[in-house]
Coordinates of C-alpha atoms in Angstrom, one line a residue:
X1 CA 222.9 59.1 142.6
X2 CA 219.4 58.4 141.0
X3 CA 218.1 54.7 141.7
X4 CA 218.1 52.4 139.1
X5 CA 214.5 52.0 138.1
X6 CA 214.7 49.0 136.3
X7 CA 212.6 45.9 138.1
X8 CA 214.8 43.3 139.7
X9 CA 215.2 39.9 138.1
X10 CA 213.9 37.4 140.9
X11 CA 214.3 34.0 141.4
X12 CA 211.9 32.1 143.4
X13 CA 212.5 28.9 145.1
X14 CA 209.6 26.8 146.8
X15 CA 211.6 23.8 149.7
X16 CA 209.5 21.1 151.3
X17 CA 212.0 20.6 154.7
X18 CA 212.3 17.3 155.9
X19 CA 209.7 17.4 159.7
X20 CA 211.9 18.3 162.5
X21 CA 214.6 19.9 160.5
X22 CA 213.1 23.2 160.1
X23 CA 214.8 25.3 162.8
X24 CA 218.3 24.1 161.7
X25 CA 217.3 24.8 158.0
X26 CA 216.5 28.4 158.6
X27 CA 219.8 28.7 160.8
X28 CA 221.7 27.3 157.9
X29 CA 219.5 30.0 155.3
X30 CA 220.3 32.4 157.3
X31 CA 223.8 31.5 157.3
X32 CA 223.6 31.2 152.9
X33 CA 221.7 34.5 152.6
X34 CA 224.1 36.5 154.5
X35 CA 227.0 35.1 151.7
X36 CA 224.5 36.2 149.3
X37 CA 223.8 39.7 150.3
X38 CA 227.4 40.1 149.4
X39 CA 227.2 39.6 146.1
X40 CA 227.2 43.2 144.4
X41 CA 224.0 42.0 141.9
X42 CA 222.1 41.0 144.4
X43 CA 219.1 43.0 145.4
X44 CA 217.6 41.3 148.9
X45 CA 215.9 38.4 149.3
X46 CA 213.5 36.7 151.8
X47 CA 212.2 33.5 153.1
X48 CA 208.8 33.2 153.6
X49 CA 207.3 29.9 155.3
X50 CA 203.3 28.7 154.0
X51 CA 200.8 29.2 156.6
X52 CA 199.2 25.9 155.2
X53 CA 201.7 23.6 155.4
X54 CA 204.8 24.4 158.1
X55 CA 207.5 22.2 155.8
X56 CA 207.0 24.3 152.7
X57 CA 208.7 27.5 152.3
X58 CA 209.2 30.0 149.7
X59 CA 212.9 31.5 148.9
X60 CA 213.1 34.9 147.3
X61 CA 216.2 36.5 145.8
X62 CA 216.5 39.8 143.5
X63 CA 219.0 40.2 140.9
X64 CA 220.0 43.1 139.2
X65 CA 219.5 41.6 136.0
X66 CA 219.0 38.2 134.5
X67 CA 222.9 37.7 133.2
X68 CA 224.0 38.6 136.8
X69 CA 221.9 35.6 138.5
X70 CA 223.2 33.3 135.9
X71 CA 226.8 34.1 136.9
X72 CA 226.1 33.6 140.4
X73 CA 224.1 30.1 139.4
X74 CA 227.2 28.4 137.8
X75 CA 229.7 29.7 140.6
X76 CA 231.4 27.6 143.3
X77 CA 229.6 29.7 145.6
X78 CA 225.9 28.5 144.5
X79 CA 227.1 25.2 144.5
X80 CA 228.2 24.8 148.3
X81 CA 225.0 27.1 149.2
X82 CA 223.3 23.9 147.5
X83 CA 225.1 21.6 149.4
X84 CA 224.7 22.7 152.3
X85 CA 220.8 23.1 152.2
X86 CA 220.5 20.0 150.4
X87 CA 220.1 17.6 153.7
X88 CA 216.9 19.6 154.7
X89 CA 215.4 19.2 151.3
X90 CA 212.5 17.0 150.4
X91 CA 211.4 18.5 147.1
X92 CA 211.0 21.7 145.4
X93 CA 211.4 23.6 142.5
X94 CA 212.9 27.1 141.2
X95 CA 211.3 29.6 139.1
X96 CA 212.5 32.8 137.6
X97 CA 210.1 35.7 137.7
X98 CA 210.3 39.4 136.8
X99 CA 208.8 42.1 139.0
X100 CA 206.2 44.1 137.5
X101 CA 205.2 46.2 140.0
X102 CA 206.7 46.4 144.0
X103 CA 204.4 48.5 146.3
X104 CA 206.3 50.3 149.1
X105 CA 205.0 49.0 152.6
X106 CA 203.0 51.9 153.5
X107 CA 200.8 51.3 150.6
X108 CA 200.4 47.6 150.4
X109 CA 197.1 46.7 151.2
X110 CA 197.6 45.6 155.2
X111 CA 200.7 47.1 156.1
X112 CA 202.5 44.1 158.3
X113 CA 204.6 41.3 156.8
X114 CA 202.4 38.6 156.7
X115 CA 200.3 40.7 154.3
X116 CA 203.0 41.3 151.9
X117 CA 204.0 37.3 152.0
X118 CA 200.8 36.4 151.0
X119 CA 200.6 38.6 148.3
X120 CA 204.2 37.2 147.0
X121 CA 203.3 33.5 147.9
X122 CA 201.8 31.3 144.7
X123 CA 198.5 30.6 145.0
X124 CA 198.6 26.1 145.0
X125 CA 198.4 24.3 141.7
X126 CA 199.4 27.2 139.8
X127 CA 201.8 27.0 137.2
X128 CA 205.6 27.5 137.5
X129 CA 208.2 27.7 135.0
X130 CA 208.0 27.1 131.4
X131 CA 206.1 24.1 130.0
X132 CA 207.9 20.8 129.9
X133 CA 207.3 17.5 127.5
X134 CA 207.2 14.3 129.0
X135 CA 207.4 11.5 127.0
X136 CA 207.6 7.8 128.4
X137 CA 205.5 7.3 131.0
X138 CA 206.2 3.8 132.9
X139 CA 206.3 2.9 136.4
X140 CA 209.1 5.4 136.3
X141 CA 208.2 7.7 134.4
X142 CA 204.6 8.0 135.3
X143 CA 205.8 9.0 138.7
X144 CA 208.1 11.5 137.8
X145 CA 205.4 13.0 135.7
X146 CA 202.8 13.3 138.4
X147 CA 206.0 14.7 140.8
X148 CA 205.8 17.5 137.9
X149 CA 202.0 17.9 137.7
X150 CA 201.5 18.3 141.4
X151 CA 204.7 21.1 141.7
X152 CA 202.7 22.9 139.3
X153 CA 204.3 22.3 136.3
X154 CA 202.2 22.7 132.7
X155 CA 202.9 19.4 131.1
X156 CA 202.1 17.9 127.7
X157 CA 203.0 14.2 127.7
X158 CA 202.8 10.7 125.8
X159 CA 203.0 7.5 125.9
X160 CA 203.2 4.7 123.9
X161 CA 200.4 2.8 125.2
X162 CA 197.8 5.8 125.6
X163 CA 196.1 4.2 129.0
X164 CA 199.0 4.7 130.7
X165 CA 198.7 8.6 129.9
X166 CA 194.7 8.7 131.5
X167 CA 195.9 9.3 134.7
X168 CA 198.0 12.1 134.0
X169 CA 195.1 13.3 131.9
X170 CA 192.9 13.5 134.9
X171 CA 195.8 15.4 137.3
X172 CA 195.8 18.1 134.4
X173 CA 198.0 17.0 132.1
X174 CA 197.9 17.6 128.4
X175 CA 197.9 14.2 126.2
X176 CA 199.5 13.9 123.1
X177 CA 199.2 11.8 120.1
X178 CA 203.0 11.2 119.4
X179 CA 206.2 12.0 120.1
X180 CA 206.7 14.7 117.9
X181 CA 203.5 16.7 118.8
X182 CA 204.1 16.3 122.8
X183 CA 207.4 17.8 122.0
X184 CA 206.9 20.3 119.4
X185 CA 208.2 24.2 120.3
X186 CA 209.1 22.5 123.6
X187 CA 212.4 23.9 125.2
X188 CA 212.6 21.0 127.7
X189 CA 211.7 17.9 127.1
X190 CA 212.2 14.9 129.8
X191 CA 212.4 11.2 128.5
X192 CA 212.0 7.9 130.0
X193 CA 212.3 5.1 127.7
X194 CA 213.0 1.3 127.7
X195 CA 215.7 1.3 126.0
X196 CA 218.4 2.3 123.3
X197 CA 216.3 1.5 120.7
X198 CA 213.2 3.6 121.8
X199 CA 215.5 6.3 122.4
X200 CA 217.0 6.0 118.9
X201 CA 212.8 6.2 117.2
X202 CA 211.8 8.7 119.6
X203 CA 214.4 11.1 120.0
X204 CA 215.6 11.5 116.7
X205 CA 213.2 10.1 115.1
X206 CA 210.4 12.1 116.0
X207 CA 211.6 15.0 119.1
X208 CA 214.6 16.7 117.6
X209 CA 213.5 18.6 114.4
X210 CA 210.5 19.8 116.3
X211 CA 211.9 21.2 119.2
X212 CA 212.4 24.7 120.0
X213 CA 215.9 26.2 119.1
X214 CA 218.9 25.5 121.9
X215 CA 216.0 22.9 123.7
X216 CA 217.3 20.5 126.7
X217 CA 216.4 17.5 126.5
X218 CA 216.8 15.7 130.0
X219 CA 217.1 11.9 129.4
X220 CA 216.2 9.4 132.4
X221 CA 216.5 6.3 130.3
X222 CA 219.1 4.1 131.0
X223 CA 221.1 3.3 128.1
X224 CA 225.3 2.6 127.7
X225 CA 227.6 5.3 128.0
X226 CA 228.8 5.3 124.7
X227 CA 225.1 5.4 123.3
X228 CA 224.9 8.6 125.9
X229 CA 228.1 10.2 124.8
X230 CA 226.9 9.5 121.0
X231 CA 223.4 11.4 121.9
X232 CA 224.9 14.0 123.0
X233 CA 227.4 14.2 120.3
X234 CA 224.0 14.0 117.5
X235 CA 221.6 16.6 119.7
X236 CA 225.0 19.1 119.7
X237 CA 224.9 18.9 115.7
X238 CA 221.2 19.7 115.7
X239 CA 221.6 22.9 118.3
X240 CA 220.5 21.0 121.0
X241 CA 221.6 20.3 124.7
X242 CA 221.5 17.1 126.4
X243 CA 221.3 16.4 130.3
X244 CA 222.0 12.6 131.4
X245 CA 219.5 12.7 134.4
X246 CA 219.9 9.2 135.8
X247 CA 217.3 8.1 138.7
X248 CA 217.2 6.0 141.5
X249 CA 214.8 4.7 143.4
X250 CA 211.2 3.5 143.1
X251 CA 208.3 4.9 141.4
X252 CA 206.5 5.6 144.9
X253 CA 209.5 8.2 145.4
X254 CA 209.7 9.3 141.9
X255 CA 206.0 10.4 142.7
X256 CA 206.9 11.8 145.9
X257 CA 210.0 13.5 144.3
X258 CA 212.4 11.7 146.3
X259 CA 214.6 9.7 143.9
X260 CA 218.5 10.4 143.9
X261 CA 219.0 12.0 140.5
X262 CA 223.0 11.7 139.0
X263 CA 223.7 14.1 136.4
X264 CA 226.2 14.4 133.6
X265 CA 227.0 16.9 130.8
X266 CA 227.6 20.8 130.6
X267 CA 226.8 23.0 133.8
X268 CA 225.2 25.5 132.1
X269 CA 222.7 23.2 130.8
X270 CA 222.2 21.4 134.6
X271 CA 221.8 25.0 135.9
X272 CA 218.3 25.8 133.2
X273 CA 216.5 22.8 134.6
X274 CA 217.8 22.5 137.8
X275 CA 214.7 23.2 139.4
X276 CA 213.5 20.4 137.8
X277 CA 216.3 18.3 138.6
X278 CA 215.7 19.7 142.3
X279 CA 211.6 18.8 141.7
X280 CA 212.3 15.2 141.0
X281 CA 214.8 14.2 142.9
X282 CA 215.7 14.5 147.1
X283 CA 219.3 14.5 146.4
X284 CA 221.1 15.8 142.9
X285 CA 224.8 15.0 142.0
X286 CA 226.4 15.9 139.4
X287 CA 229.3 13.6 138.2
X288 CA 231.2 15.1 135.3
X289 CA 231.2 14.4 130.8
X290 CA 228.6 12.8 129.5
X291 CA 227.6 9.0 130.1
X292 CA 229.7 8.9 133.8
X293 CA 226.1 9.3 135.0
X294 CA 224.9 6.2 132.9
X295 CA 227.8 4.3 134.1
X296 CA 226.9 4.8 137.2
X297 CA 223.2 3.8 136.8
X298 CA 224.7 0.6 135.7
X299 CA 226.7 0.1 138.7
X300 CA 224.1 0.0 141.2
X301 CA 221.9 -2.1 138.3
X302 CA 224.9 -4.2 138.8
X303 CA 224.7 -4.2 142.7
X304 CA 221.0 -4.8 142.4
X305 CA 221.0 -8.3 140.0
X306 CA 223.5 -9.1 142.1
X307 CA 221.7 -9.1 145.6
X308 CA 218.6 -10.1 144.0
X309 CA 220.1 -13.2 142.8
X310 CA 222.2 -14.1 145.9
X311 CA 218.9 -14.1 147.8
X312 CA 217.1 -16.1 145.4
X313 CA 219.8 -18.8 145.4
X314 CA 220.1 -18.7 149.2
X315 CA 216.3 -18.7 149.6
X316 CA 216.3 -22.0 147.6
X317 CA 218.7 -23.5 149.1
X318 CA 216.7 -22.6 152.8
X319 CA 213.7 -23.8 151.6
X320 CA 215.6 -27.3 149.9
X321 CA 216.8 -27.8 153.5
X322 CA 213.7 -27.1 155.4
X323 CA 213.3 -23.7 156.5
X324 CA 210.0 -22.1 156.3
X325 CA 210.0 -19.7 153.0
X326 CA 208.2 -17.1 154.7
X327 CA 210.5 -17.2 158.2
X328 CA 213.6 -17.2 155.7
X329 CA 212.4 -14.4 153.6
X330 CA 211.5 -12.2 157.0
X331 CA 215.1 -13.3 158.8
X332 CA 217.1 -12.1 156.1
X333 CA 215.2 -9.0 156.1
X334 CA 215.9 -8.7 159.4
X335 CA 219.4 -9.1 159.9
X336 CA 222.3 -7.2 159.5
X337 CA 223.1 -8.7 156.2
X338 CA 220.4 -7.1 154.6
X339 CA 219.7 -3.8 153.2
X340 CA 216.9 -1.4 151.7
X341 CA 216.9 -2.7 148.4
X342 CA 216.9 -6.7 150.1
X343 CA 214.1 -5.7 152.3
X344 CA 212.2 -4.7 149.8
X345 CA 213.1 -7.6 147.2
X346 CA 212.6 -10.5 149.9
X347 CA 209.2 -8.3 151.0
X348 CA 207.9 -9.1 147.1
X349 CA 209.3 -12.5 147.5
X350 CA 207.6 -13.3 150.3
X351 CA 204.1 -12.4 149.0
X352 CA 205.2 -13.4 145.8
X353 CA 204.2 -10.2 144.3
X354 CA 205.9 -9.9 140.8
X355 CA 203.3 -7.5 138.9
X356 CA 203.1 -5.3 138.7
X357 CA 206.9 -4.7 138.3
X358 CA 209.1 -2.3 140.2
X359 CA 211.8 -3.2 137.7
X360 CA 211.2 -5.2 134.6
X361 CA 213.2 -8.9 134.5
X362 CA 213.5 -7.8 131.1
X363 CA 215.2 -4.4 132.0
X364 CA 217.5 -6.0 134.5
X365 CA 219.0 -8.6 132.0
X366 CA 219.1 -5.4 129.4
X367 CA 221.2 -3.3 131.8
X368 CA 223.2 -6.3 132.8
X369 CA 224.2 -6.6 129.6
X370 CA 224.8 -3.2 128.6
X371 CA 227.4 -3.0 131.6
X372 CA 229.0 -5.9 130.8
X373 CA 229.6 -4.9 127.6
X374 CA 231.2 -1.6 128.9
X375 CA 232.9 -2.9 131.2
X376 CA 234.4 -5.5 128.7
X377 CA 235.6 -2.4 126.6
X378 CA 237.3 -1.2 129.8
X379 CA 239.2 -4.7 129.9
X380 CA 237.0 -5.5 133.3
X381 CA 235.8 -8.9 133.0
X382 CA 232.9 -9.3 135.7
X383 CA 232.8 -13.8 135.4
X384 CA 229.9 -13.6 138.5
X385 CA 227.3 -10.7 136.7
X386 CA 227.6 -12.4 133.8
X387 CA 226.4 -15.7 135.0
X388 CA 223.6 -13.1 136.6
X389 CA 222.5 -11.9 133.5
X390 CA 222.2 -15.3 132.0
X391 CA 219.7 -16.5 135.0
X392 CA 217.5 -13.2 134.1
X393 CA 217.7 -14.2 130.2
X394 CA 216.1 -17.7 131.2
X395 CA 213.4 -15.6 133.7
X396 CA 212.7 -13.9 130.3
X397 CA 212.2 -17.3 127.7
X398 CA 210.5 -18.8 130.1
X399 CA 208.1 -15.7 129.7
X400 CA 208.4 -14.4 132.9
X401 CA 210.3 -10.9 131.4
X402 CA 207.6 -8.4 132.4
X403 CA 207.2 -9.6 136.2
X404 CA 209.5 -7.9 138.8
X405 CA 213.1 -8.8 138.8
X406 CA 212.1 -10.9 142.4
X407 CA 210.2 -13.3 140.1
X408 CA 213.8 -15.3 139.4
X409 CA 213.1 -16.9 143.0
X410 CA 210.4 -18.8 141.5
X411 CA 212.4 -19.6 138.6
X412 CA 215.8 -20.7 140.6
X413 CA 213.5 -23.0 143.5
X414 CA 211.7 -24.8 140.4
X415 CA 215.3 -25.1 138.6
X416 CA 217.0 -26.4 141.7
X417 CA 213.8 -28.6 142.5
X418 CA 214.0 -30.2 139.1
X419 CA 217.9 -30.6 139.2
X420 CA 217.5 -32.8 142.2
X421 CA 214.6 -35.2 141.2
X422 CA 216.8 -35.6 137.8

C-alpha cells in the first residue's frame, strides 16, 4: 500500500509543570500518549522538555487530518487525558500547526534527538496561534493580557482609559483606538468589563458587526446569568459564539496565568480557545449552559462580601474592646478560622492598603446585587448578604467605591465609634 503523502495535521502544546512534579508528569504522559497512539488518526507524537527552563515542555501530536483531531478534542477520552495532566500544570497553551516539510533522521542536520527537538522547539517570544482582541484592561484584565503577551500571543487591545493600555504597548502589544477597531476581522476576542452596561456599549455596540464570521467571543466580565444567557442568545443571531470564561483569583495570578477559569456554553466552542482558556488559567472547569459559570462567579462573590465583612465587624468590635488592631488583624490570620482569601483581606487591613484595588467596593456591591437579584428569582432569600451589600453601598456614598473592598473596615470602626459617643 503506497503511504499517504499528505503532511500530518499537528498540534502543539507548550506545559509549564509545577517544580518537583516533573517525573510524575512524564509517568502520567506517558501513560496518556500510549491511549493516544490508539487512536487510528493519530500519527505519533512526542514530548520534548526546553533545555532553558526544566518546567517547560513541548507536547507534539500528528493527526491525519484536521477534522480527525477535532473529533478526538471533543471526546470523553481528551477530556480525562486533561484531567489527569491538569494537577501538574502551571500554564500553557495549544497551537495547531501543519507540517510543511519533515526530514528523515539521516538527513537532518545533526543526526541525534536533541538536534531534531531543537529544530521543532519555538524559538521564545514568538507568536502562536491566531491573533486575539482584548478589550478591557483593569487590574484583571491587564493581567490576563500580559499572561497572553508573554505566551506569545499577537494581541491588539483597548482600553477605555488609554494609560492603562501603555504597558501592554511596551510588552508588544498592538493599541487600539476603540472597540470596534481592536476587534475588527478578529475571530477571538476576550472581554473584561465592569459591568452589564459596558458589556451592553461595547459588545454590541461596537465588537459584533466587525468581527470575523463564526468569531468567539470569550467574556470574563461578571455580569447576571440571565444577562449571560441573553448574550449568548443576541451573538447566536449575529453568527457568533459566546464562551462565559469566569476568573478567579487576583491580578498577580492572572499575570502569572494562574487564575481558576469556570466555563460555560457549547464544547465545541470551549475546545477553539481552549489553549487560551489553558494560557490563562492553572485549573479550567467547565460547568454546563450558559450563565451556570456566572452563577457561580457570584457565589464565591457572595462568600467573599461575606468574609470580608465578618472580619471587618469582628475587627471593630477587637479594637472597641482593647485589642491591638495590628495583633488582631495578624491572629485571625493566623488561626484556623482563617483562610486564603482572609489572609489576604486582614493583610490589606492591616496596612490599610485600599488602592490600589484588588477588587473594586463598587464591584462587590454590584455583584452583591446582581446575585441577590438571581437568587430572589430562584425564590432564595439571602436576609444576611443583603444587609452586606447595603454596608458596601454606604462604603460607596461615602466615596470610598474605588478603594479595595477591605476599605469597609475603616468605614464600620468609624460607624461603630460614632454609634457609641451618640
Amino acid at each position: 500500500m503506497e503511504a499517504d503523502s499528505r503532511p500530518p495535521f499537528r498540534v502543539m502544546l507548550r506545559m509549564e509543570v509545577h517544580p518537583g512534579r516533573r517525573q510524575e508528569f512524564e509517568r502520567t504522559w506517558l501513560q496518556v500518549a500510549t491511549g493516544i497512539a490508539r487512536e487510528p488518526a493519530n500519527r505519533g507524537q512526542k514530548l520534548v522538555r526546553s533545555v532553558d527552563d526544566e518546567h517547560v515542555y513541548y507536547v507534539f501530536t500528528d493527526w491525519a487530518d484536521e477534522s480527525s483531531f477535532r473529533t478526538f478534542e471533543l471526546s470523553e477520552a481528551h477530556v480525562e487525558n486533561r484531567r489527569r495532566l491538569q494537577p501538574f500544570r502551571r500554564g500553557g497553551e495549544m497551537v495547531v500547526t501543519e507540517t510543511v516539510h519533515d526530514l528523515p533522521p539521516a538527513l537532518a542536520a545533526g543526526t541525534g534527538t536533541a538536534a531534531q527537538d531543537a529544530a521543532d522547539r519555538p524559538s521564545p517570544g514568538s507568536a502562536v496561534g491566531e491573533p486575539l482582541a482584548f478589550i478591557g484592561l483593569g487590574n484583571m484584565g491587564g493581567g490576563m493580557a500580559h499572561r497572553l503577551l508573554a505566551a506569545g500571543r499577537t494581541l491588539t487591545v483597548h482600553n477605555r482609559t488609554a494609560a492603562k493600555a501603555a504597558p501592554l504597548a511596551e510588552a508588544g502589544a498592538t493599541v487600539a483606538a476603540s472597540p470596534a477597531e481592536a476587534a475588527k476581522g478578529h475571530s477571538v476576542v476576550l472581554l473584561s468589563l465592569a459591568d452589564e452596561a459596558a458589556v451592553e456599549e461595547v459588545l454590541f455596540g461596537q465588537v459584533a458587526e466587525v468581527l470575523a464570521p463564526g468569531a468567539v467571543v470569550v467574556d470574563t466580565s461578571t455580569v447576571s446569568p440571565a444577562y449571560a444567557r441573553e448574550c449568548a442568545q443576541r451573538l447566536d443571531r449575529h453568527g457568533l459564539r459566546r464562551v462565559e470564561a469566569c476568573v478567579v483569583g487576583n491580578p498577580f495570578q492572572a499575570r502569572e496565568g494562574k487564575l481558576r477559569v469556570y466555563t460555560s456554553g457549547e464544547k465545541s466552542d470551549l475546545a477553539r480557545v481552549g489553549d487560551i482558556l489553558d494560557t490563562l488559567g492553572a485549573q479550567v472547569v467547565h460547568l454546563g449552559a450558559p450563565g451556570t459559570a456566572a452563577t457561580l462567579k457570584l457565589i464565591f462573590n457572595l462568600l467573599l462580601g461575606a468574609q470580608v465583612a465578618s472580619l471587618a465587624e469582628a475587627v471593630a468590635y477587637g479594637v472597641a474592646a482593647g485589642l491591638d488592631r495590628d495583633r488582631l488583624l495578624a491572629s485571625v490570620a493566623e488561626s484556623g478560622f482563617s483562610s486564603v482569601v482572609l489572609r489576604f483581606r486582614a493583610e490589606l487591613m492591616r496596612k490599610a492598603s485600599y488602592e490600589p484595588a484588588f477588587f473594586r467596593s463598587t464591584l462587590m456591591e454590584k455583584d452583591l446585587r446582581l446575585a441577590l437579584g438571581d437568587a430572589a428569582v430562584a425564590g432564595v432569600p439571602l436576609p444576611v448578604l443583603d444587609s452586606v451589600r447595603e454596608r458596601f453601598a454606604d462604603v460607596n456614598a461615602a466615596g470610598d467605591g474605588d478603594k479595595d473592598a477591605s476599605v469597609l473596615l475603616e468605614h464600620t470602626v468609624r460607624d461603630g465609634g460614632a454609634k457609641a459617643e451618640s
